[in-house]
Structure formats: structure tokens, C-alpha cells
Coordinates of C-alpha atoms and ligand atoms in Angstrom, one line a residue:
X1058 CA -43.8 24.4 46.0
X1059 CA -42.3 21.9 43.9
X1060 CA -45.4 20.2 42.6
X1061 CA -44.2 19.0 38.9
X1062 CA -41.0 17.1 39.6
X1063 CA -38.5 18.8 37.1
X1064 CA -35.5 18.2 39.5
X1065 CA -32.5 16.5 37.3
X1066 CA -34.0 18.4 33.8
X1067 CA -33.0 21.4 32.0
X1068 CA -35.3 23.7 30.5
X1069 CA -35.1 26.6 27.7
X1070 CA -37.5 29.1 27.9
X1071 CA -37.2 31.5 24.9
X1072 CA -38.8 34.7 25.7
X1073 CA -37.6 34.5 29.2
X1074 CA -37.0 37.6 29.9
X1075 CA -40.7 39.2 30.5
X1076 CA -44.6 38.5 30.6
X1077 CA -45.5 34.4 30.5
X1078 CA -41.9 33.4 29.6
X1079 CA -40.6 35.1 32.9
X1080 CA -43.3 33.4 34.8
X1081 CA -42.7 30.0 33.2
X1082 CA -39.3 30.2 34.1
X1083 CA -40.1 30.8 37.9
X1084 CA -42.6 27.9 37.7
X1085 CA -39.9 25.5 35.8
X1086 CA -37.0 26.5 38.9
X1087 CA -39.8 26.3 41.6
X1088 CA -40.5 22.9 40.3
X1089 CA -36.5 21.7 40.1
X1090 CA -35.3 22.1 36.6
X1091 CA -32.3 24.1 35.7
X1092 CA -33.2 27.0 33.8
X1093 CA -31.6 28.8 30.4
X1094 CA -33.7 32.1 29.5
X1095 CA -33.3 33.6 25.9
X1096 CA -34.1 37.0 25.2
X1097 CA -33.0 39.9 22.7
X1098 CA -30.9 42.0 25.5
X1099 CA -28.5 41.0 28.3
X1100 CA -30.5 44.1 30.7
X1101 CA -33.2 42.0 30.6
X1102 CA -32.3 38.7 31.3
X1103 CA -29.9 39.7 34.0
X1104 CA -33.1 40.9 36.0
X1105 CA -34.6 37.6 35.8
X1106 CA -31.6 35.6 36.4
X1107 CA -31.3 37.6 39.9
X1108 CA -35.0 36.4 40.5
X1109 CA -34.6 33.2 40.3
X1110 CA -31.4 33.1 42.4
X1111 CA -33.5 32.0 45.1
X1112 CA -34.5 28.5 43.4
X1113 CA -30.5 27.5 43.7
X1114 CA -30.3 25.5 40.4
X1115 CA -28.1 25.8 37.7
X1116 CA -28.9 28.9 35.3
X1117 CA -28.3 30.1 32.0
X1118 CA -28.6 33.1 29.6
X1119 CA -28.2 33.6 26.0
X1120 CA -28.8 36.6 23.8
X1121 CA -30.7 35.6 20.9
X1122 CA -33.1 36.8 18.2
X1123 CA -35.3 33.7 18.0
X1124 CA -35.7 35.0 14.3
X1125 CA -32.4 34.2 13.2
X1126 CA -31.9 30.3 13.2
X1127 CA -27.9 30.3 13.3
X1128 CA -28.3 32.2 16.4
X1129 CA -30.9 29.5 17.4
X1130 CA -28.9 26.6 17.0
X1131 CA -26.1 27.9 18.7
X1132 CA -27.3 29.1 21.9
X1133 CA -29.0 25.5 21.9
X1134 CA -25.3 24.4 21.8
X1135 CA -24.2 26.6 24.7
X1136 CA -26.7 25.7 26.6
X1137 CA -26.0 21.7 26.1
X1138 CA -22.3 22.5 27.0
X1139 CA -22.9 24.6 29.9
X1140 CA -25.8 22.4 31.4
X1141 CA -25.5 18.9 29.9
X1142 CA -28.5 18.5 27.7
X1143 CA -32.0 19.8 27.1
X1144 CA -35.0 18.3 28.5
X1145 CA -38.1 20.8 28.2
X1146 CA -38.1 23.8 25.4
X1147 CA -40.5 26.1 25.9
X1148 CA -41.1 28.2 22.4
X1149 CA -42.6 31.4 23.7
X1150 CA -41.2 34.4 22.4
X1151 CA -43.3 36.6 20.3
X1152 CA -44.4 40.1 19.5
X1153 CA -48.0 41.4 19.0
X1154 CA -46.9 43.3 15.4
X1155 CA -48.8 45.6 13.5
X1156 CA -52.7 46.4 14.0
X1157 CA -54.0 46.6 10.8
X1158 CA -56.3 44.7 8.6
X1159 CA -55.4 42.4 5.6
X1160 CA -56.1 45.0 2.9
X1161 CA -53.8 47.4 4.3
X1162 CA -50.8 45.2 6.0
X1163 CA -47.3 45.8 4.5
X1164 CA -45.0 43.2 3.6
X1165 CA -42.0 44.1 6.4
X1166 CA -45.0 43.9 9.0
X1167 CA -46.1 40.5 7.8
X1168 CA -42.6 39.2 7.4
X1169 CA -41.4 40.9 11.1
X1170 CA -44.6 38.8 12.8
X1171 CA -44.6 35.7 10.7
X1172 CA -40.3 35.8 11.1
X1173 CA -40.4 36.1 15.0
X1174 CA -44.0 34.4 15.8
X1175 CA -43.5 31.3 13.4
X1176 CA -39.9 30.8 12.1
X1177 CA -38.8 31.6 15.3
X1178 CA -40.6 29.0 17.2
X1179 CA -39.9 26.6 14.4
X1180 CA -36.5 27.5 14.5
X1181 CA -36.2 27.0 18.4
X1182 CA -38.4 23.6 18.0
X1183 CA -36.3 22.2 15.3
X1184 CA -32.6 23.0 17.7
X1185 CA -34.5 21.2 20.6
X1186 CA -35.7 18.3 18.8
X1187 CA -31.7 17.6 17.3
X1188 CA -30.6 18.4 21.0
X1189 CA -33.4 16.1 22.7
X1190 CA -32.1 13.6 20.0
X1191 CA -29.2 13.3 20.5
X1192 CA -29.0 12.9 23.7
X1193 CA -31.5 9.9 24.0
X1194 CA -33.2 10.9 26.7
X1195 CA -36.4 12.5 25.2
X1196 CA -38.2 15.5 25.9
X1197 CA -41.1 17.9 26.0
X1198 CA -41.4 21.2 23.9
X1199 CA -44.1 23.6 24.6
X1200 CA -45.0 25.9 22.0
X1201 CA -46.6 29.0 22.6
X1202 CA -49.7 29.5 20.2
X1203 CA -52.5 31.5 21.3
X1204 CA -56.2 31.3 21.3
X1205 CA -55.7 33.1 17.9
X1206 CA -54.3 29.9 17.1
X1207 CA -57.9 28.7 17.2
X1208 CA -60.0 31.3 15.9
X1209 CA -59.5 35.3 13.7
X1210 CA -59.1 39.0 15.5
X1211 CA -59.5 41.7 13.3
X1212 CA -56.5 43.9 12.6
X1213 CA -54.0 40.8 13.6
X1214 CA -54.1 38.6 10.3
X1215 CA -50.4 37.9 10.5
X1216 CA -50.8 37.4 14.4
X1217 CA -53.5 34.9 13.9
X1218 CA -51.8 33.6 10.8
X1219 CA -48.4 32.6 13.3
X1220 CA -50.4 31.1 15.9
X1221 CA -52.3 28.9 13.6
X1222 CA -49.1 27.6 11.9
X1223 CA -47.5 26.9 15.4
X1224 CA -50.9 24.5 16.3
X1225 CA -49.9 22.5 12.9
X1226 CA -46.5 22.6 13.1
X1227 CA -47.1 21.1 16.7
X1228 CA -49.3 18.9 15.2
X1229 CA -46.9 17.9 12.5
X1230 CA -44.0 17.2 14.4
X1231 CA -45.4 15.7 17.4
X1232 CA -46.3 12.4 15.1
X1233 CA -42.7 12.7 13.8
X1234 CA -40.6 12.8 16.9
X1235 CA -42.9 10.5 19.2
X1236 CA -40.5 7.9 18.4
X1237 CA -37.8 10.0 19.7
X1238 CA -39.8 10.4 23.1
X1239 CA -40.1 13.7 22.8
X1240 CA -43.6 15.3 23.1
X1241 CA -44.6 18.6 21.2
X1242 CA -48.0 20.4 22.3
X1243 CA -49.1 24.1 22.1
X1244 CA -50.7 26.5 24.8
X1245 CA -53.2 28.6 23.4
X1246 CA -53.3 31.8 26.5
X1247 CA -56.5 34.0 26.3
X1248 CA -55.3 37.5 26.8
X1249 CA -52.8 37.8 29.7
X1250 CA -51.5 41.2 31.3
X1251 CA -48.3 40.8 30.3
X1252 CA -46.3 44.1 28.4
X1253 CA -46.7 43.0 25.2
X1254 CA -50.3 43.7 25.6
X1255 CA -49.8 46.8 27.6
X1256 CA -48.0 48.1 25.2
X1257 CA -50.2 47.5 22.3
X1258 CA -53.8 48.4 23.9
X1259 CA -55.0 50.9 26.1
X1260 CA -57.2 50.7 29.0
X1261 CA -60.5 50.9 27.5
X1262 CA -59.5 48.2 25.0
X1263 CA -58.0 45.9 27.9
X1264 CA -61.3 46.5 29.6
X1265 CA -63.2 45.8 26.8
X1266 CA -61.2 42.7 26.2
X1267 CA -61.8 41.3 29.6
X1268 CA -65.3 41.0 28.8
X1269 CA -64.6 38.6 25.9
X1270 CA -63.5 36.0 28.6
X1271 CA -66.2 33.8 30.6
X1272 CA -63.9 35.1 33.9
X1273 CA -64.8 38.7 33.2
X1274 CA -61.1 39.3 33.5
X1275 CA -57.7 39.1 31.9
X1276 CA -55.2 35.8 33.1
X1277 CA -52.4 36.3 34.5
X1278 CA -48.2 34.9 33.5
X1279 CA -48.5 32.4 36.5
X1280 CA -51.9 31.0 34.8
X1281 CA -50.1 30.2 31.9
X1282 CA -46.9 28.7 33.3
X1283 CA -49.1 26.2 35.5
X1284 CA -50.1 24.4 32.3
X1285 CA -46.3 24.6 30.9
X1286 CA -45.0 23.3 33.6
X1287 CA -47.3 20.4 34.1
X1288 CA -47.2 19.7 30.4
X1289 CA -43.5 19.8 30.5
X1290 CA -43.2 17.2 33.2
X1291 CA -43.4 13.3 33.2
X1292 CA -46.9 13.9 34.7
X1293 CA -48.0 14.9 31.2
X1294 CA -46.5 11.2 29.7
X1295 CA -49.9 10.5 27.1
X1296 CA -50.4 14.5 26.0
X1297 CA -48.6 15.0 22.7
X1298 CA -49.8 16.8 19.3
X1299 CA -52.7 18.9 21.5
X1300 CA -53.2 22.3 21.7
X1301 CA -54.2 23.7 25.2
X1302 CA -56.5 26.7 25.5
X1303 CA -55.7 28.0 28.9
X1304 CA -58.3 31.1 28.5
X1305 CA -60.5 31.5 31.1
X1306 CA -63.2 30.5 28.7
X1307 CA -62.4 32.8 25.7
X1308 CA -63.2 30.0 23.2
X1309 CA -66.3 28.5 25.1
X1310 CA -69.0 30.8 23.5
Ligands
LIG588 N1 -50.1 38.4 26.6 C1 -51.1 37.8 25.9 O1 -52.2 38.2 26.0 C2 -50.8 36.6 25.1 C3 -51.9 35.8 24.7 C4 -51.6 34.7 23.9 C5 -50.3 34.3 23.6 N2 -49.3 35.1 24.0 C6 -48.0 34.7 23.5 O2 -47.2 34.5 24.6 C7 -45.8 34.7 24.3 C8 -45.2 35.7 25.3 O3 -45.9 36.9 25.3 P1 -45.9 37.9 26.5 O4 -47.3 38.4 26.5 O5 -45.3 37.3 27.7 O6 -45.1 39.1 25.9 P2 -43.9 40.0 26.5 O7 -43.7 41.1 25.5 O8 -44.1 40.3 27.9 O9 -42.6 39.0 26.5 C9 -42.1 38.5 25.2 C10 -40.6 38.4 25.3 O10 -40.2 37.9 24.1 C11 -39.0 38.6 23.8 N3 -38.8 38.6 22.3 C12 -39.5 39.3 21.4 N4 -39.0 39.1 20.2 C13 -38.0 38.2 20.4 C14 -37.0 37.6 19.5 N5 -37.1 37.9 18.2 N6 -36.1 36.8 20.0 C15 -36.1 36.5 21.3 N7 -36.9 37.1 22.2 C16 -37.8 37.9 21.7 C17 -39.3 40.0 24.3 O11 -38.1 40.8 24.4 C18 -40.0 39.7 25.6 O12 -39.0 39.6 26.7 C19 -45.8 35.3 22.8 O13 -45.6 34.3 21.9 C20 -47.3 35.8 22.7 O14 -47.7 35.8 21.4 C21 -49.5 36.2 24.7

């Protein structure tokens, strides 16, 4: 059901190719938008591309290490050749890096989370903003923090570290580009079953981890892409600068 009105925008979802970003881009298509997923292999992406088929807008692929800002800037390019301009940018992609604590995390760790989970969305925020710019019809970019944008785990230093720099570079750069009409807010997800957390935790700790939510239970991609897509759209014309918990209730205690 097309419920957010995206019908005339294009959207960049970076990310796209799995867990929340592969769900945000169903909910963007469902919702009208024309869709360009990132990712780091073509494999991938083709598999969601022949999802969202069924939605019968314009789509879009691009190969790209969100780490590497050259990359960055040109598949924003592409994708403003190949579909016109860029509307919504949703910054998601991300890894879950080393489990270790402070005392014992190496430099290439650090640099591989803090290079994927910060530049990265930095990267893909600062390509969207000179897109949305110069086009002069706004925009809306979504970052993708985390509740551990909010608040510490143990053995994620440079995890937590990331998502807290997206919330103030969100913060930051949502007072600076208001006057271009474009809004910039972060999503802070509580854990989701997604692979990335599959493939860094094992049952008992996923378990265990459901607990720490008022839900008793983990959330789910769609869960996530619900508030994307709503902040993404014109519905969402007075939210700017925020972050968003969407956790069933993981920051409440
Ligand atoms: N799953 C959770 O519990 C959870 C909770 C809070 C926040 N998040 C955040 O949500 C985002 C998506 O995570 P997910 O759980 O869907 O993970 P996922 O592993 O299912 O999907 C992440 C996607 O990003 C891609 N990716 C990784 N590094 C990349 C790079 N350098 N360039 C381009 N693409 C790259 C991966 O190939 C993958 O397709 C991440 O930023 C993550 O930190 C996840």
C-alpha cells in the first residue's frame, strides 16, 4: 500500500542490498519513489533489483564501497544521469566490526568500522546534499545511527563511537542545509534480525539480547523502513536534526 506518497522522487538507499536497507528499499518502491540500491557486489543487488520488479518504477544499481568517497560521488552522478535527480538518501550501510573491548581493539579494526560506519555515511551525506543542491528541489536524508548512537555496549567501542558521530553529524548538518530544504535526521534501530547480526552473535546471545528490549523480542527490517519512509516523505515537513529510536523500547529503562 502506498501510504507515504514518494511517487515523482528518487531515492538512494546505500546498503541496499540486504537486512534494513533491502527492506527500506521495498517500502520506498511500495510507496512510489524510484529506487537506486548500493552495495559492495553486483550478486547481491541483482537479487533485490528482481524483487522489486513488481513495484514497476524506475530502478538503479551501483557497486560501491561507501568507504571510498570518489566512488561515492560518482555513483551519486550516475544515478542523477540515469534518473534525473535525488530526492531521499538513505545512509545505511554498515558492518558490526570487531568484538573486543577498548584496551585490546587494533587500529585496522577501528579504522575498518569508523571508515565504513562514519566516513562512509558522511561520505554518502555530503554527495546527496551537492546533488539535492543542485537541483533546487530539496530533500530528505536519513541516516542510519543506532541505539548505540544513544548509549555504550561493551566490546563495540568503535561501533558505538560511529553511531554517535552519525547523531552529531546529523545534528550538524541539518542546521546547515535547512536553507537548502533538505532535512537530515537519524534512525537509531534496537537490534533487528538482519545478517549482520546473525552473523556476529549466536543464538543464546540473540536470545539474551531480546530480553534487553521492553517487546521481549528483536524488530524486524520492515520496522525500521516504516520510520524511513515516513521520515523521508513530505509527511515528515517539521522533523529535521532528530534522531529516532525505533527500538521496541531498548532505551526506555
Ligand atoms: N541489525 C541491527 O540490529 C542493527 C541495529 C541498529 C543499526 N543497524 C544499522 O543498520 C544498517 C544496516 O544493517 P543491517 O543489519 O541491515 O546489516 P546487513 O549486513 O544485513 O546489511 C548491510 C549491507 O551493507 C552492505 N555494506 C557493508 N559494507 C559496505 C560498504 N563499505 N559499502 C557499501 N555497502 C556496504 C553489506 O554488503 C550489506 O548488504 C547498518 O548501518 C547497521 O549498523 C543495524
Amino acid at each position: 500500500m502506498n501510504i507515504y506518497g514518494l511517487g515523482g522522487k528518487v531515492a538512494v538507499i546505500t546498503g541496499g542490498a540486504s537486512g534494513i536497507g533491502r527492506a527500506c528499499a521495498h517500502t520506498l518502491a511500495r510507496s512510489g519513489a524510484d529506487i537506486s540500491i548500493w552495495d559492495l557486489d553486483q550478486g547481491a543487488l541483482d537479487l533485490v533489483l528482481k524483487e522489486l520488479e513488481d513495484y514497476d518504477y524506475r530502478l538503479h544499481s551501483a557497486v560501491v564501497d561507501v568507504s571510498d568517497s570518489a566512488a561515492v560521488d560518482s555513483a551519486m552522478q550516475d544515478v542523477v544521469d540515469t534518473l534525473g535527480h535525488v530526492d531521499i538518501t538513505v545512509a545505511n550501510a554498515g558492518i558490526g566490526g570487531a568484538a573486543a573491548s577498548s584496551g585490546d581493539y587494533s587500529d585496522d579494526d577501528w579504522h575498518r568500522v569508523i571508515g565504513i560506519n562514519l566516513d562512509g555515511v558522511f561520505y554518502t551525506q555530503r554527495a546527496a546534499i551537492r546533488a539535492m543542491r543542485q537541483s533546487g528541489r530539496g530533500g530528505s536524508i536519513v541516516n542510519m545511527a543506532s541505539v548505540l548512537g544513544d548509549v555504550g555496549f561493551a566490546s563495540a567501542s568503535a561501533y558505538t563511537a560511529a553511531k554517535h558521530g552519525v547523531v552529531g553529524l546529523t545534528q550538524a548538518a541539518a542546521w546547515e542545509h535547512a536553507v537548502d530544504g533538505i532535512r537530515i535526521n537519524a534512525v537509531g534501530p534496537g537490534f533487528i534480525r538482519t545478517p549482520l547480526l546473525a552473523k556476529n552473535l549466536d543464538e543464546a546471545a540473540l536470545a539474551f539480547l531480546a530480553t534487553q528490549h521492553a517487546l521481549q523480542r528483536l524488530g524486524e527490517p520492515h520496522e525500521v523502513a516504516e520510520l524511513v519512509a515516513w521520515l523521508a516523505s513530505d509527511a515528515a515537513s517539521f522533523a529535521t536534526g532528530t534522531f529516532y529510536p525505533i527500538d521496541g523500547g531498548y532505551l526506555a529503562r
